[in-house]
CSV table of C-alpha atoms and ligand atoms in Angstrom, one decimal:
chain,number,residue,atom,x,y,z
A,1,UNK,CA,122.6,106.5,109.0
A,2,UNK,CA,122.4,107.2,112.7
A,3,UNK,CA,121.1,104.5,114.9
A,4,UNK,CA,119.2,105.8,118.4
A,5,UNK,CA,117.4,103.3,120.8
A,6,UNK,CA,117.1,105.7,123.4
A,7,UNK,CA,115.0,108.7,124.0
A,8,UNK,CA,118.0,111.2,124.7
A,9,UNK,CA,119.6,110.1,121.6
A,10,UNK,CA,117.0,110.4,119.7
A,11,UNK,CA,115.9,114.3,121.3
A,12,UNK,CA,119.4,115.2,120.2
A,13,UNK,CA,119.5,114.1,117.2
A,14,UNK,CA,116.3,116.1,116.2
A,15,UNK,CA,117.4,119.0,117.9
A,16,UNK,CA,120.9,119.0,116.6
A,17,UNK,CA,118.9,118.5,112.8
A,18,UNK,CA,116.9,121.9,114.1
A,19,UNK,CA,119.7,124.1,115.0
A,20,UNK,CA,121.4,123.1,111.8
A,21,UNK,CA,118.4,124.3,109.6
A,22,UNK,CA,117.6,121.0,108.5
A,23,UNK,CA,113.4,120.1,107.8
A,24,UNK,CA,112.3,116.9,109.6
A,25,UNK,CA,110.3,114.6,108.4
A,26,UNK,CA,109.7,111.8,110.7
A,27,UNK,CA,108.1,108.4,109.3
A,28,UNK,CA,106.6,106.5,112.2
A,29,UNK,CA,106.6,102.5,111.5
A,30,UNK,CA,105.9,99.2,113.4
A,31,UNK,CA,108.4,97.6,111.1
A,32,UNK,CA,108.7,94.8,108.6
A,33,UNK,CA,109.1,97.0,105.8
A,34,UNK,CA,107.6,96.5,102.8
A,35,UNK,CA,106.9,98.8,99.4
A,36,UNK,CA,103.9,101.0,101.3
A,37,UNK,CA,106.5,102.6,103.8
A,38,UNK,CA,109.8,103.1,101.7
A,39,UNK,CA,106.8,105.0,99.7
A,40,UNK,CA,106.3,107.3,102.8
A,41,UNK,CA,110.6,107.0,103.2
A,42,UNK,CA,110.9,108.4,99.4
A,43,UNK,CA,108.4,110.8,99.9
A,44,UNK,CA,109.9,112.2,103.1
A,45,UNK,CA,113.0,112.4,101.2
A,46,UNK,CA,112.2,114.6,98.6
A,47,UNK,CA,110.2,117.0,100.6
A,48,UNK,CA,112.4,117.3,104.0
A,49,UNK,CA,116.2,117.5,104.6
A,50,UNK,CA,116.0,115.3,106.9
A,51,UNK,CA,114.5,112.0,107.6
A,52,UNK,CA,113.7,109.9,110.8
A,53,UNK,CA,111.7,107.2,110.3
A,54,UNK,CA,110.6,105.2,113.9
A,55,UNK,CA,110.3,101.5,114.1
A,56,UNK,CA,108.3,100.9,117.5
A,57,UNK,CA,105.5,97.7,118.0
A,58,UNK,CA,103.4,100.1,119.9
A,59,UNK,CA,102.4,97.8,122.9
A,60,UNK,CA,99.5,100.2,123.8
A,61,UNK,CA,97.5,99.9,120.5
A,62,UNK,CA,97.1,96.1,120.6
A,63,UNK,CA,94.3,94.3,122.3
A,64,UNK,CA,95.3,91.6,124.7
A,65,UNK,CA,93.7,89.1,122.1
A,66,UNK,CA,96.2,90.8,119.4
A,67,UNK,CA,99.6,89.6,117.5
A,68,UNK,CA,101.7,92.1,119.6
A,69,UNK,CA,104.2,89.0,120.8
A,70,UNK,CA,104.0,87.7,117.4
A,71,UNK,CA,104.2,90.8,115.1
A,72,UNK,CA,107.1,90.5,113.2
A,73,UNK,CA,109.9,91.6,114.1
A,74,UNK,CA,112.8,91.7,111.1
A,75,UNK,CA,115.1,94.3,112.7
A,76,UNK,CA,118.2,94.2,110.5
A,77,UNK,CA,116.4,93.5,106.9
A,78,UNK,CA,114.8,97.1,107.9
A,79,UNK,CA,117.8,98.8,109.0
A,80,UNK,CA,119.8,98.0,105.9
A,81,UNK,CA,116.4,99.2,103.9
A,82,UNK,CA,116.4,102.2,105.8
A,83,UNK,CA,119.6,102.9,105.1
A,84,UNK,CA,119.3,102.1,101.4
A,85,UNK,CA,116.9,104.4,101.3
A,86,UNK,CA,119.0,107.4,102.5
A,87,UNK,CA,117.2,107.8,106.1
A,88,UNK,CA,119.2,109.7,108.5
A,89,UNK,CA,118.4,108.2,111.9
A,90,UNK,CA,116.2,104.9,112.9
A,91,UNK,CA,114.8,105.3,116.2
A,92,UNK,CA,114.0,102.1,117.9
A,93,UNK,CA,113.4,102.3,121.2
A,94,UNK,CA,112.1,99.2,123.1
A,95,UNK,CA,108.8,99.4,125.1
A,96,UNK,CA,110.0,100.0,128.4
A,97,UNK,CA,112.1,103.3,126.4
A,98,UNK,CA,108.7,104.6,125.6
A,99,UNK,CA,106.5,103.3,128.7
A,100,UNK,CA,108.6,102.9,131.5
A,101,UNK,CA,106.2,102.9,134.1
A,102,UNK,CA,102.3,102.5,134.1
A,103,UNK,CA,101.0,105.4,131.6
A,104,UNK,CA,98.4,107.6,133.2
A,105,UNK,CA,98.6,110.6,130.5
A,106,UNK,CA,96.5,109.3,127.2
A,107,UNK,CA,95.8,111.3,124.0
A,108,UNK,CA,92.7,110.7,122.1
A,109,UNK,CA,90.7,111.8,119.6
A,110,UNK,CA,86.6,111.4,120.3
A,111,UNK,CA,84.2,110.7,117.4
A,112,UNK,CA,86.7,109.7,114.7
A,113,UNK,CA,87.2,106.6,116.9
A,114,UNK,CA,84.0,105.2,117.5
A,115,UNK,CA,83.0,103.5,114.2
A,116,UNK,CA,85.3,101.1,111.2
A,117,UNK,CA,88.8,99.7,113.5
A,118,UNK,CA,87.3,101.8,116.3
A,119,UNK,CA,84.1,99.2,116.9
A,120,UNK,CA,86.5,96.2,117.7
A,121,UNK,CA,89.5,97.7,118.9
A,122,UNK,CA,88.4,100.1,121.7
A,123,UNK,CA,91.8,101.1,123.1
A,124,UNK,CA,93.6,100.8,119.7
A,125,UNK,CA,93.5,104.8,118.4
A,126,UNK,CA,94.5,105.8,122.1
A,127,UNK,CA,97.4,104.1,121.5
A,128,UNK,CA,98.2,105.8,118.5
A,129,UNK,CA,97.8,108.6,119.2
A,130,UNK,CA,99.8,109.0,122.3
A,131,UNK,CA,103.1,107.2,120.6
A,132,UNK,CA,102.3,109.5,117.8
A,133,UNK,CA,102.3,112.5,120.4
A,134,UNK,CA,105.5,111.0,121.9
A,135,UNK,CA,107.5,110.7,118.9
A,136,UNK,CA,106.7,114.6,117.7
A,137,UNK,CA,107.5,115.6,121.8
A,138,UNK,CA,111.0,113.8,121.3
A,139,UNK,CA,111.7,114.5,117.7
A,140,UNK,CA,110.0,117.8,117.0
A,141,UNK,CA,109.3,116.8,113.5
A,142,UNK,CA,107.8,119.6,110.9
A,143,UNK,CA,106.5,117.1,109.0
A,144,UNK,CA,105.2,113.4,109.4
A,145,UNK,CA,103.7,110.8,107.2
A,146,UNK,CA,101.3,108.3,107.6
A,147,UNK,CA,99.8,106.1,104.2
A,148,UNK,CA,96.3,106.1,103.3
A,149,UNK,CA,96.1,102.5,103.7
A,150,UNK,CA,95.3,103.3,107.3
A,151,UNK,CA,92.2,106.1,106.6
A,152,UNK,CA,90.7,105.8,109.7
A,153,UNK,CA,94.5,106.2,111.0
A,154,UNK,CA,95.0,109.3,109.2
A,155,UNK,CA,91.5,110.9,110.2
A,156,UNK,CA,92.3,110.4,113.6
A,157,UNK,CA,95.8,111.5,113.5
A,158,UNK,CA,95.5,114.7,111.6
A,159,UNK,CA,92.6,115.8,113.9
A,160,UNK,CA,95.2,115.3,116.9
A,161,UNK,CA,97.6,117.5,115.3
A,162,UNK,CA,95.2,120.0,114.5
A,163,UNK,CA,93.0,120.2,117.7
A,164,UNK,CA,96.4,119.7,120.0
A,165,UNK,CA,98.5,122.5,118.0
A,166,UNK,CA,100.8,120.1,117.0
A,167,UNK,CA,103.0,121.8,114.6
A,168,UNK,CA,103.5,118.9,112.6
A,169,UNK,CA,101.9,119.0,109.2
A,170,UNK,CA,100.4,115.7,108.6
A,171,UNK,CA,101.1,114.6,104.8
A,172,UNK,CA,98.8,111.8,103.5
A,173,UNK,CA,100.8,108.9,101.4
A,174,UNK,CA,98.9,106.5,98.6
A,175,UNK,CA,98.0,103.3,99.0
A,176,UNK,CA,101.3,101.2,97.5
A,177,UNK,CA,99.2,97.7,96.0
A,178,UNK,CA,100.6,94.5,94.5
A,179,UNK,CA,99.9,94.2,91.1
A,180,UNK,CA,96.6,92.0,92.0
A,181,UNK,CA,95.6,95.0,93.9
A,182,UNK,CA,96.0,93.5,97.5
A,183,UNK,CA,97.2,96.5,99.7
A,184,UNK,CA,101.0,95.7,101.0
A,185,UNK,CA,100.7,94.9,104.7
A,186,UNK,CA,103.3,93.6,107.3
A,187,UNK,CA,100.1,91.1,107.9
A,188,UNK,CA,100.4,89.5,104.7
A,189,UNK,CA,102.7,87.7,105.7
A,190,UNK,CA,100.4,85.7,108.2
A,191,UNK,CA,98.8,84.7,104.4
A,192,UNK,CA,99.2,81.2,103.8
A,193,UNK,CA,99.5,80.3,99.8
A,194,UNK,CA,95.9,79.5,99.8
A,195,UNK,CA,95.1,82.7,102.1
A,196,UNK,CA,97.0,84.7,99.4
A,197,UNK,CA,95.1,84.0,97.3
A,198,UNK,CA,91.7,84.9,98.9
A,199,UNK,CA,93.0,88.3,99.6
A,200,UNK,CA,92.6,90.1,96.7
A,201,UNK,CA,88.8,90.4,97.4
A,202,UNK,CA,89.1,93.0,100.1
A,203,UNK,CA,89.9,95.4,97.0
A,204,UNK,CA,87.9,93.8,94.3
A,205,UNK,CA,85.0,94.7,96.3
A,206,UNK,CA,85.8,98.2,96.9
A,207,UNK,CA,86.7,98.5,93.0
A,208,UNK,CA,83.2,96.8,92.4
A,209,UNK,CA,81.8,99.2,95.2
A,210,UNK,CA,83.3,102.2,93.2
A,211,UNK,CA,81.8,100.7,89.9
A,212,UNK,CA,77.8,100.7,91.1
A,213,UNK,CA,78.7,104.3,92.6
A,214,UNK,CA,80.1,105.3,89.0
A,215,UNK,CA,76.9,103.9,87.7
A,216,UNK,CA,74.5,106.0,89.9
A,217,UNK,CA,74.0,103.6,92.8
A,218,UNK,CA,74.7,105.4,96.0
A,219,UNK,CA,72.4,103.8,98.3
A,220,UNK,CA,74.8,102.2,101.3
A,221,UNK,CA,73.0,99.5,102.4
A,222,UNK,CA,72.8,98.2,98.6
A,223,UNK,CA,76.4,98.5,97.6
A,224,UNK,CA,77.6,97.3,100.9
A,225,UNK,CA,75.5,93.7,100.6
A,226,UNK,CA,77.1,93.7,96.6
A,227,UNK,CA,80.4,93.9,98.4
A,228,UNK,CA,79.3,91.3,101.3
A,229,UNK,CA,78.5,88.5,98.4
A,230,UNK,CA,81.6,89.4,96.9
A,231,UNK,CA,84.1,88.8,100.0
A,232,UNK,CA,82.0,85.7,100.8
A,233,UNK,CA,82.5,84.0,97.5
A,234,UNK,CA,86.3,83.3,99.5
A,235,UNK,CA,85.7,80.4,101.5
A,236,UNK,CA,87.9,81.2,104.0
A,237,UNK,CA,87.0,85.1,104.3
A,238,UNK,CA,85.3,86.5,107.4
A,239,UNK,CA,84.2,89.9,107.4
A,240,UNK,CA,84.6,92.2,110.6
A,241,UNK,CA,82.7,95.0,108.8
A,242,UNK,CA,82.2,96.8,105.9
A,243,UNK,CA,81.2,100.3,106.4
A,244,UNK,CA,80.8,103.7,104.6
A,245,UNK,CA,81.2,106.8,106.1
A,246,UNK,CA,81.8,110.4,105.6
A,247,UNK,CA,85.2,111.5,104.9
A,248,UNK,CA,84.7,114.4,107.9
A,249,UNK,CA,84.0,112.9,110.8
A,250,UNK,CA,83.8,108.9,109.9
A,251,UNK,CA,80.2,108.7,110.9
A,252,UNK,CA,78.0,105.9,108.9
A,253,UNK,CA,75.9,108.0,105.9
A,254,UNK,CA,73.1,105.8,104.5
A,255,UNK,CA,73.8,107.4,101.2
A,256,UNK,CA,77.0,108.6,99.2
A,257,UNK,CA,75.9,112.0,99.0
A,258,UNK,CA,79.1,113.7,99.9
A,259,UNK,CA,83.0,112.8,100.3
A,260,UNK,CA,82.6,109.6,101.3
A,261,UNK,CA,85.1,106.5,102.5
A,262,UNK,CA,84.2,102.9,101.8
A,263,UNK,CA,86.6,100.9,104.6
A,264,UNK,CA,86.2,96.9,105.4
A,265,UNK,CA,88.3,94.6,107.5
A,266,UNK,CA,88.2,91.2,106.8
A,267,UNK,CA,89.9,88.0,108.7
A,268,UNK,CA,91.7,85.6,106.4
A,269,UNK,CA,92.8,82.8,108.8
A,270,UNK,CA,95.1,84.0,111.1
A,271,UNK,CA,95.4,87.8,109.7
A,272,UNK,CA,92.8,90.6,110.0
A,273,UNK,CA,93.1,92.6,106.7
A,274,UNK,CA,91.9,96.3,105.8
A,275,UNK,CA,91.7,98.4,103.0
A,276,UNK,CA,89.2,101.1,101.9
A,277,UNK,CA,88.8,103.4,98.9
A,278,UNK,CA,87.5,107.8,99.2
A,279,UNK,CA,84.7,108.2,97.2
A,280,UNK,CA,82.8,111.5,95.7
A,281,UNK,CA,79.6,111.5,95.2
A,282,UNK,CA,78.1,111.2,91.9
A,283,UNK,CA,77.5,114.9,89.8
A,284,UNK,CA,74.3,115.5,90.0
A,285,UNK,CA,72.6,115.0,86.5
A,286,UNK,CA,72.3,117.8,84.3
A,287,UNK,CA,68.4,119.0,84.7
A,288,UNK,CA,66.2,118.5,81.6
A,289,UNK,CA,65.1,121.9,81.5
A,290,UNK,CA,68.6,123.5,81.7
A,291,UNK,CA,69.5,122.5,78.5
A,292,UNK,CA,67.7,125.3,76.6
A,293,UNK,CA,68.3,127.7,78.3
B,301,AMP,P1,102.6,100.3,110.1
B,301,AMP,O1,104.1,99.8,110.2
B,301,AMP,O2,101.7,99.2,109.7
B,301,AMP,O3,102.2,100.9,111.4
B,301,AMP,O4,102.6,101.4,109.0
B,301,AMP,C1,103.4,102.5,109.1
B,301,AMP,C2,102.9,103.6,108.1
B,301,AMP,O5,103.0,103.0,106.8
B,301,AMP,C3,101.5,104.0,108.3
B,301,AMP,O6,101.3,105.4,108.1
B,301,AMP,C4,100.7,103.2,107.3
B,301,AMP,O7,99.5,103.8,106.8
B,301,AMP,C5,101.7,103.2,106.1
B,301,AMP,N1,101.5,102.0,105.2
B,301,AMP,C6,101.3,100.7,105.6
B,301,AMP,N2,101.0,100.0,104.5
B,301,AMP,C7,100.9,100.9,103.4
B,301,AMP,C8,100.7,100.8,102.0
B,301,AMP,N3,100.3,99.6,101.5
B,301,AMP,N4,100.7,101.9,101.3
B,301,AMP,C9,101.0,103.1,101.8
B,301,AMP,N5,101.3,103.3,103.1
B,301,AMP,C10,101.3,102.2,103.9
């Protein structure tokens, strides 16, 4: 496995993988690998000859109240999974590789931003999205993958690729759980014992969300105050929000009446947790008259 902490190492390294025919498949990472990315690593694997996955704590998509300075930071436990895995090249640049001066050019996607992470976290998909833009400029990928864990993070990236001609097909990854159904996060780590604990509710809710829909409910206002008492049975859960939007766009829909995703963040102690489950509609009911006919 190549290592590249510059930029010119890392633009010849995907160009060189170019020339020689080879597919890239770039996964981009913040690091402190768990299950959820060496999914997205695997995947890559099998579907490109060629694999570059990016470890970069993206300054610019952290508020100043954020755990940038204290997001860990496990550098050689990840390059000895990456390499385990069978990745090609790790690209690590530091933050003044990637922002050397003041930045002044910005990517964004409008809309897709505004509600879920968006609310809270104003500048956060900005960030993204221009260290997402950076890495395809540098690496030239033909493929990159991002996990559904992050919906709201997959919306707003595939909309960049598509409305700014990328050339990167954007390949959507499932959500890897623990077998309590907690979604793996690099923040669960923050989890004290007791926090741990707690955590699973963030899903239970959205499974208990899914079950009212399953059993006609689709009203949003009703199955979002089920999954409020849920979470607040955990006495040390605070919600951020709980929110259900449509799938297109990410805009609020007071009733699940097409493609819909239900997304929450929720602060246990010192972490801020998120998770969120796509759901369709129930099929409308067979009408009583059809069935003579
Ligand atoms: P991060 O390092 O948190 O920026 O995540 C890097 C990529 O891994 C993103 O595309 C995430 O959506 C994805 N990812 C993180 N956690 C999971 C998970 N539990 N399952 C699947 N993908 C994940």
């Amino acid at each position: 496995m190549d290592i590249a902490h510059t930029i010119a190492e890392a633009r010849r390294f995907g160009a060189a993988a170019r020339a020689a025919g080879r597919t890239v498949g770039l996964v981009p990472t913040m690091g402190a690998l768990h299950e959820g990315h060496y999914s997205l690593i695997r995947r890559c694997r099998t579907e490109c000859s060629c694999t570059i996955v990016s470890i970069f704590v993206n300054p610019a998509q952290f508020g100043p109240a954020e755990d940038f300075a204290g997001y860990p930071r496990p550098f050689d436990a990840d390059t000895d999974a990456c390499r385990r895995l069978g990745t090609d090249l790790l690209f690590a640049p530091e933050s003044r590789e990637m922002y050397p001066r003041d930045q002044l050019a910005w990517a964004n996607v409008e809309k897709l931003t505004r509600h879920l992470c968006g609310t809270r976290r104003p500048d956060h998909y900005r960030g993204v999205c221009t260290v997402v833009l950076k890495l395809c400029n540098i690496l030239t990928p033909a493929r990159a993958y991002f996990g559904q864990k992050d919906a709201q993070q997959l919306a707003v990236i595939q909309r960049l690729a598509a409305d700014l001609n990328l050339g990167v097909e954007i390949v959507p990854c499932p959500t890897v759980r623990e077998p309590d159904g907690l979604a793996l996060s690099s923040r669960n780590r923050y989890l004290s014992h007791d926090q741990r604990r707690q955590a699973p509710c963030l899903c239970r809710a959205l499974f208990h969300a899914r079950d009212l829909l399953g059993a006609g409910q689709t009203d949003s206002a009703a199955i979002i105050a089920a999954m409020t008492k849920l979470i607040q049975e955990q006495p040390q859960a605070q919600i951020d929000y709980i929110s259900i939007v449509d799938r297109d766009l990410l805009q609020p829909i007071p009733r699940i009446d097409r493609p819909a995703l239900i997304a929450l963040a929720v602060h246990l102690g010192p972490a801020r947790l998120i998770d969120n489950l796509p759901v369709d509609p129930p099929p409308a009911k067979t009408l009583e008259y059809c069935r003579d006919v």
